Coordinates of C-alpha atoms in Angstrom, one line a residue:
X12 CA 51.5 192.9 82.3
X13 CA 54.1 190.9 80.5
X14 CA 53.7 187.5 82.7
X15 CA 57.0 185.8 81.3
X16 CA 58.9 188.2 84.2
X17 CA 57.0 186.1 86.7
X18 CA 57.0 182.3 85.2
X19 CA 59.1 180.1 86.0
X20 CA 62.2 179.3 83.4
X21 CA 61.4 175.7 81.5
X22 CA 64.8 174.8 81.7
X23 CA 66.1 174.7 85.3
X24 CA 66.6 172.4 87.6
X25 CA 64.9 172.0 90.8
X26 CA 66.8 173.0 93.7
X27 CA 68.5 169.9 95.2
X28 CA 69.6 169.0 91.9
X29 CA 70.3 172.7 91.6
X30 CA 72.7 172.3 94.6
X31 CA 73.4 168.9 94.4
X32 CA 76.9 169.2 94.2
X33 CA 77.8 171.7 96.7
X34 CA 75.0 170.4 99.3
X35 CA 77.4 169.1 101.7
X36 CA 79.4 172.2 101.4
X37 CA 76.0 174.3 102.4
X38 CA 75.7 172.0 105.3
X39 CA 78.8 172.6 106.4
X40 CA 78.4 176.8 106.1
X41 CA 75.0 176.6 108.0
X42 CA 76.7 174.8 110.3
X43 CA 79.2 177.4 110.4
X44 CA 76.5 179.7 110.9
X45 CA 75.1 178.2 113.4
X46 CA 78.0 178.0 115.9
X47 CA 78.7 181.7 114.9
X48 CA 75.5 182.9 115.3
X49 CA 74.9 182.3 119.0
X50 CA 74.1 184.6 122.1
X51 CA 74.5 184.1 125.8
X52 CA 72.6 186.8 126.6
X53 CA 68.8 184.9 126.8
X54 CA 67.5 188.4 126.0
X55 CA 69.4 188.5 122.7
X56 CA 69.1 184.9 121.4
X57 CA 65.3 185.0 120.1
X58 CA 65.9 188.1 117.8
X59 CA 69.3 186.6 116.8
X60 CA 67.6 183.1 116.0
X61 CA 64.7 184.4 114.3
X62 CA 67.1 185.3 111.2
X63 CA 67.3 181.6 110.5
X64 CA 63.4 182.2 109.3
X65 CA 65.5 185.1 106.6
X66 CA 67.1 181.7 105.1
X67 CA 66.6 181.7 101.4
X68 CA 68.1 180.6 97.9
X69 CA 71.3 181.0 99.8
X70 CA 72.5 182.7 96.7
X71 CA 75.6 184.7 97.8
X72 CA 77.7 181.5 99.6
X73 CA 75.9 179.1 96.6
X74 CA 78.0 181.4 94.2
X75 CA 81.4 181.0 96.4
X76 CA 81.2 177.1 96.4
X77 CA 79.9 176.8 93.2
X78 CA 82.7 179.0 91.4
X79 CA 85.1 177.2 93.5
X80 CA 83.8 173.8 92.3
X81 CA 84.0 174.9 88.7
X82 CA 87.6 176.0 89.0
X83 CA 88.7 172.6 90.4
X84 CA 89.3 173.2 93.6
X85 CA 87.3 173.8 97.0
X86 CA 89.0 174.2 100.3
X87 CA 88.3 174.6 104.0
X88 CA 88.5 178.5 103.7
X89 CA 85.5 178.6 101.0
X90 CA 83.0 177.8 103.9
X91 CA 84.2 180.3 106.5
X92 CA 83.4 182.7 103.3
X93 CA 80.1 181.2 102.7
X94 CA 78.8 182.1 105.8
X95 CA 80.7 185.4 106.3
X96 CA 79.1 186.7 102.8
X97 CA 75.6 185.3 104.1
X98 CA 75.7 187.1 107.1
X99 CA 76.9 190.5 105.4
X100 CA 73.8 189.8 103.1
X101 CA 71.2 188.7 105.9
X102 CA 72.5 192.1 107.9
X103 CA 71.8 194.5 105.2
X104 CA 68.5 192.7 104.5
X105 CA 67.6 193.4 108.0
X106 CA 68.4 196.8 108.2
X107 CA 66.7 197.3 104.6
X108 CA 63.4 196.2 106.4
X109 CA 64.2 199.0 109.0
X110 CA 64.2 201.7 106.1
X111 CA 61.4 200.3 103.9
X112 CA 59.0 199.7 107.5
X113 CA 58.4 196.4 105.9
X114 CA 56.7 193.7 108.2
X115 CA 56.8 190.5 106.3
X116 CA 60.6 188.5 105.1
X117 CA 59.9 184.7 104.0
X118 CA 56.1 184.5 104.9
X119 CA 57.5 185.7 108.8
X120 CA 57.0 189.0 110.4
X121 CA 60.6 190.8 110.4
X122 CA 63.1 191.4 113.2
X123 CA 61.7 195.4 113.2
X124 CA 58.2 194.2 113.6
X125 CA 58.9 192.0 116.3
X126 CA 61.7 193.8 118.4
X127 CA 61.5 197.4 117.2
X128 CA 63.7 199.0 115.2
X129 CA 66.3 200.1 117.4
X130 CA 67.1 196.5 118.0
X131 CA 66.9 195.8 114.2
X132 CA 69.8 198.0 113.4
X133 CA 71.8 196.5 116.6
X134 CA 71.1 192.8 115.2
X135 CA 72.5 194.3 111.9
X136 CA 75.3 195.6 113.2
X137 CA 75.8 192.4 115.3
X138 CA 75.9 190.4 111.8
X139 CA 78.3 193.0 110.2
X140 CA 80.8 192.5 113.3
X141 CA 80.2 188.6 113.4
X142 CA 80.8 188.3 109.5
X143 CA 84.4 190.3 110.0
X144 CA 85.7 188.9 112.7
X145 CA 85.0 185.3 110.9
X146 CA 86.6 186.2 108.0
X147 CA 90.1 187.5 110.1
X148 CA 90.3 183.9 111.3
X149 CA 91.6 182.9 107.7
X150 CA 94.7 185.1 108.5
X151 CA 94.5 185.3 105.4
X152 CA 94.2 189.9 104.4
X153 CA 93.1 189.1 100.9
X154 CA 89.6 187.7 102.5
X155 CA 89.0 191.0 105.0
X156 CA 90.1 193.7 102.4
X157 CA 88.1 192.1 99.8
X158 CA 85.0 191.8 101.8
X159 CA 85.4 195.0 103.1
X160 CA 85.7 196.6 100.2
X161 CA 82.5 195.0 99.0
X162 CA 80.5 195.9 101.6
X163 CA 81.7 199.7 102.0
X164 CA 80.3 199.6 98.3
X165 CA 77.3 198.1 99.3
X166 CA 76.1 200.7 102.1
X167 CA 77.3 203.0 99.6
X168 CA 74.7 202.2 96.9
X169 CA 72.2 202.2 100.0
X170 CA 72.9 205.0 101.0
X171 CA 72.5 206.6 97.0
X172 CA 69.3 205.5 96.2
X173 CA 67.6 206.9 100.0
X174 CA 69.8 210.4 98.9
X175 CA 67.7 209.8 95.4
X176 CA 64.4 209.1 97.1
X177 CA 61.9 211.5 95.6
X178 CA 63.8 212.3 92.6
X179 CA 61.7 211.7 89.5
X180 CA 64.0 212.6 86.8
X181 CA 66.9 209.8 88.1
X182 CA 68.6 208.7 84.6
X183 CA 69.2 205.3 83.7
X184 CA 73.0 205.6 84.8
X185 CA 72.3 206.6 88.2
X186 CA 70.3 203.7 88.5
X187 CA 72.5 201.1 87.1
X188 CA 75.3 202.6 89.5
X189 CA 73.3 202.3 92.2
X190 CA 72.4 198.2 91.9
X191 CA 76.0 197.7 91.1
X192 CA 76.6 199.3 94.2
X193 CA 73.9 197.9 96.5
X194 CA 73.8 194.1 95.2
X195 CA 76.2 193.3 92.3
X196 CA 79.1 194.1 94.2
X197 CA 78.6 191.5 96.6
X198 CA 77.6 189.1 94.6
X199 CA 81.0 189.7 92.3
X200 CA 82.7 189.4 95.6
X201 CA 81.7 186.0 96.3
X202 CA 82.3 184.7 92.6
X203 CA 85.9 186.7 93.1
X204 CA 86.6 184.8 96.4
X205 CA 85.5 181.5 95.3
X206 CA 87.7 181.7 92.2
X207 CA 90.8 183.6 94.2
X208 CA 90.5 180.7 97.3
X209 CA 90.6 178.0 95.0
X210 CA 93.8 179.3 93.0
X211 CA 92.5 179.8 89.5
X212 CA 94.3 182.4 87.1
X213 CA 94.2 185.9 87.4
X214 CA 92.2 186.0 84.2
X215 CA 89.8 183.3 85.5
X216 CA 89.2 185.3 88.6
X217 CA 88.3 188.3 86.9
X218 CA 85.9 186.7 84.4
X219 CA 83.8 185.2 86.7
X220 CA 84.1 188.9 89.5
X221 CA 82.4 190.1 86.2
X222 CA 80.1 187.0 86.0
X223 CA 78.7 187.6 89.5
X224 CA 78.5 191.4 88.7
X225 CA 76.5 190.7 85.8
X226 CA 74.4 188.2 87.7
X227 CA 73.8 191.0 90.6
X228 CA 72.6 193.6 87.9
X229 CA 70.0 191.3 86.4
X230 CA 68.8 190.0 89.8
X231 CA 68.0 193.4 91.1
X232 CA 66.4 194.1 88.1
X233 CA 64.2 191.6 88.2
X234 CA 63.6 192.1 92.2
X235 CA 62.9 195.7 91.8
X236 CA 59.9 194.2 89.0
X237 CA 58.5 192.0 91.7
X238 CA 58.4 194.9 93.7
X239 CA 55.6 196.8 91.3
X240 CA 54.1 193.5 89.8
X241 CA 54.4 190.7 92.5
X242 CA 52.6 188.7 94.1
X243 CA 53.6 188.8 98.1
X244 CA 51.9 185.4 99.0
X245 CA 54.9 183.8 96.2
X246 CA 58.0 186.6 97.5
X247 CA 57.1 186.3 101.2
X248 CA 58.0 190.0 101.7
X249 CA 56.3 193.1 101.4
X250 CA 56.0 194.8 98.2
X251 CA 55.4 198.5 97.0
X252 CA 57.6 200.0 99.6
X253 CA 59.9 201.1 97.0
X254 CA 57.1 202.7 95.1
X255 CA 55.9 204.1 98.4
X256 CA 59.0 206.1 99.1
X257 CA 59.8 206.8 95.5
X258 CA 62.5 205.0 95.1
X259 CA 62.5 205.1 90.9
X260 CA 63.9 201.9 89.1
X261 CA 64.2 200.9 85.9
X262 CA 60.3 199.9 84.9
X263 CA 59.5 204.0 86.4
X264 CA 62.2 205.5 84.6
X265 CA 61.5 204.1 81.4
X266 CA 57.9 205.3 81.6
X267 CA 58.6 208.7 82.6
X268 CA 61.6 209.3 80.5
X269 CA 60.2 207.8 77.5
X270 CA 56.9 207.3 77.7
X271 CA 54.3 209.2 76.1
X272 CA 53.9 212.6 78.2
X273 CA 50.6 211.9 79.0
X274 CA 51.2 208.8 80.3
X275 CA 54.6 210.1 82.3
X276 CA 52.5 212.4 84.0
X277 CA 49.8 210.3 84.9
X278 CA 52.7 208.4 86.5
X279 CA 54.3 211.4 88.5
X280 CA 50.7 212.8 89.7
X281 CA 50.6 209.0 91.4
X282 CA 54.0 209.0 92.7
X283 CA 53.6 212.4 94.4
X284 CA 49.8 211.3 95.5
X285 CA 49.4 211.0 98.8
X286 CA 48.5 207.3 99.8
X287 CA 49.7 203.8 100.5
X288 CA 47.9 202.7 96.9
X289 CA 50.6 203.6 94.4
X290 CA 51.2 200.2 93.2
X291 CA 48.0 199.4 92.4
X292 CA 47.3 203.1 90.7
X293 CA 50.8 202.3 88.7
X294 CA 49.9 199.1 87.6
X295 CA 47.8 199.8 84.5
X296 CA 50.4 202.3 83.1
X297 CA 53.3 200.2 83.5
X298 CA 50.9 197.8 81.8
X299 CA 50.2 200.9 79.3
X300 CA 53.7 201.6 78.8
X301 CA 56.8 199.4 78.3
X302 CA 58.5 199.7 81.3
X303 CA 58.0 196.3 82.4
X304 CA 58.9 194.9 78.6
X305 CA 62.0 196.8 78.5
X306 CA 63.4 196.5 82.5
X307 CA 62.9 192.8 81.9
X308 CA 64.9 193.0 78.5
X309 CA 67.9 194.8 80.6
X310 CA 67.7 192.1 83.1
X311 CA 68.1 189.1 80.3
X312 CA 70.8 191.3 78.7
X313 CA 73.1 191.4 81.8
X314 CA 72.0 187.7 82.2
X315 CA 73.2 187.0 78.8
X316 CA 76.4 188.6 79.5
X317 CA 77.3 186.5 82.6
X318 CA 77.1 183.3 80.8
X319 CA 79.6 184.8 77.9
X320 CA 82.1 185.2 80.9
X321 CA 82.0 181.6 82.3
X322 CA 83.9 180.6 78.7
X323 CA 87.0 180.6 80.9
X324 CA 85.5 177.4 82.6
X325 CA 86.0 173.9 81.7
X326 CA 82.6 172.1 81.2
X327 CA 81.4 170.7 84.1
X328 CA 78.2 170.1 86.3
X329 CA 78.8 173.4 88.4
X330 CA 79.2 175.2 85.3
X331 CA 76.4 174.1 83.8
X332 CA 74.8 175.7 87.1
X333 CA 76.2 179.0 86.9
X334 CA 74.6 179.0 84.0
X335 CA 71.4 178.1 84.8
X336 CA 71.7 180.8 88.0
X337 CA 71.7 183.4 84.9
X338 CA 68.1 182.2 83.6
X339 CA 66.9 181.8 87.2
X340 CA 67.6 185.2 89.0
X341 CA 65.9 186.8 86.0
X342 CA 62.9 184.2 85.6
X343 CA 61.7 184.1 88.9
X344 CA 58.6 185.1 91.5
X345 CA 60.4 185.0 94.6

């Protein structure tokens, strides 16, 4: 196993540097968030305020301040998006954990393990309606149809890759179309936002929609890695469940479209084994072959082309972050 996929990158910053200049405008979303995200119902409140526990790198709003920041200006608006785009993303990560059965987000059993799954997919839906009826108080369409837009792409791309489960000759192009689709859309909808809300040029705006798409295609990349290779005390989540519902990404489809044919069909006799073992089984031939080498080349690659697009930003310290986000999401264990 190529370990450099799983260390942490030399040369960034630890995270309250990382956010240092956008902390007070992350307060101000989770506070946001927090007046939003409330229940009179006493039966409700516990599952809704156990999604505070799904609270993460906070990537999706930390890419609509910190584009903002770099384009010179960030307003009032940018934190009603911040928490509108974090609850679209906390949504679909709950109802993900409803498809996958997983039982473990951030080191806490999930909503589905807890409540059930019928009340998972309600809590989702809750968060979907919460996030759009936040964004319509901007009266502001360009926030709503955006957003929307983004996310009918993103249940898209979910809804592709459970269609695809099973099939074991998906080509590389499928699978790039559906991570643009499931997570770099949103993520090039919050760089879009930031940069549209705080008035930069048309060209600026869609450099850094590209930025965040690029960002979005190496970050799933590297997720679906974790997913064969990982560790689950570091991501706090259960791993394999792609695997375990054949799901194929990018290390998988390497081996088995390139590998050597002995290899690919030691590799489809595991994946169409019965058994909850397949990630362990897989492990020495993703070891054997270079499907781990070359997914984690793709992921650098996209990475690589992110940073070309923030040219069209003046240097400054929340440049020099968006940057550094490039080298994280790929160089990561969590």
């Amino acid at each position: 196993m190529n370990q450099s996929m799983l260390a942490e990158p030399r040369t960034f910053a630890p995270p309250l540097d990382l956010y240092g200049p956008i902390s007070a405008d992350l307060e101000e979303v989770e506070r946001i968030l927090a007046r939003v995200l409330k229940s009179r119902y006493p039966q409700v409140a516990p599952a809704v305020d156990h999604i505070r526990h799904y609270r993460g790198k906070r990537l999706r709003p930390v890419l609509v301040l910190l584009t903002a920041r770099a384009c010179g200006k960030l307003a009032p608006a940018h934190h009603v998006l911040g928490a509108v785009v974090e609850m679209i993303h906390t949504a679909t990560l709950v109802h993900d954990d409803v498809l996958d059965g997983a039982s473990v987000r951030r080191h806490v059993p999930t909503v589905n393990a807890l409540w059930g799954n019928q009340t998972s997919v309600l809590l989702g839906d809750y968060l979907f309606t919460h996030a759009f009826h936040l964004a319509s108080t901007l009266d502001d369409v360009r926030a709503c149809r955006l957003i929307g837009s983004a996310t009918n792409r993103v249940c898209e791309g979910e809804m592709c890759q459970g269609l695809e489960r099973g099939n074991l000759d998906l080509t590389e192009a499928t699978y790039y179309d559906v991570i643009d689709g499931k997570t770099a859309e949103l993520l090039a909808c919050c760089c879009q936002l930031g940069a549209l809300y705080s008035g930069a040029s048309a060209d600026a705006v869609q450099a850094l929609t590209r930025y965040g798409r690029f960002v979005g295609m190496a970050f799933q990349i590297a997720d679906d890695l974790l997913d064969l290779v990982g560790e689950e005390q570091a991501t706090g989540k259960s791993l394999g469940t792609d695997v375990e519902q054949q799901k194929m990404t990018l290390p998988l489809i390497r081996v088995l479209q390139h590998g050597p044919k002995p290899l690919a069909d030691r590799v489809r006799q595991i994946l169409n084994a019965p058994g909850n073992h397949k990630r362990e089984a897989l492990r020495p031939c993703l070891a054997e072959g270079d499907g781990l080498d070359y997914a984690r080349r793709k992921a650098e690659d996209f990475a690589g082309r992110a940073r070309k697009e923030l040219a069209c930003l003046a240097p400054s310290p929340c440049r020099a972050i968006l940057e550094a986000v490039t080298d994280r999401v790929v160089h990561r264990s969590n």
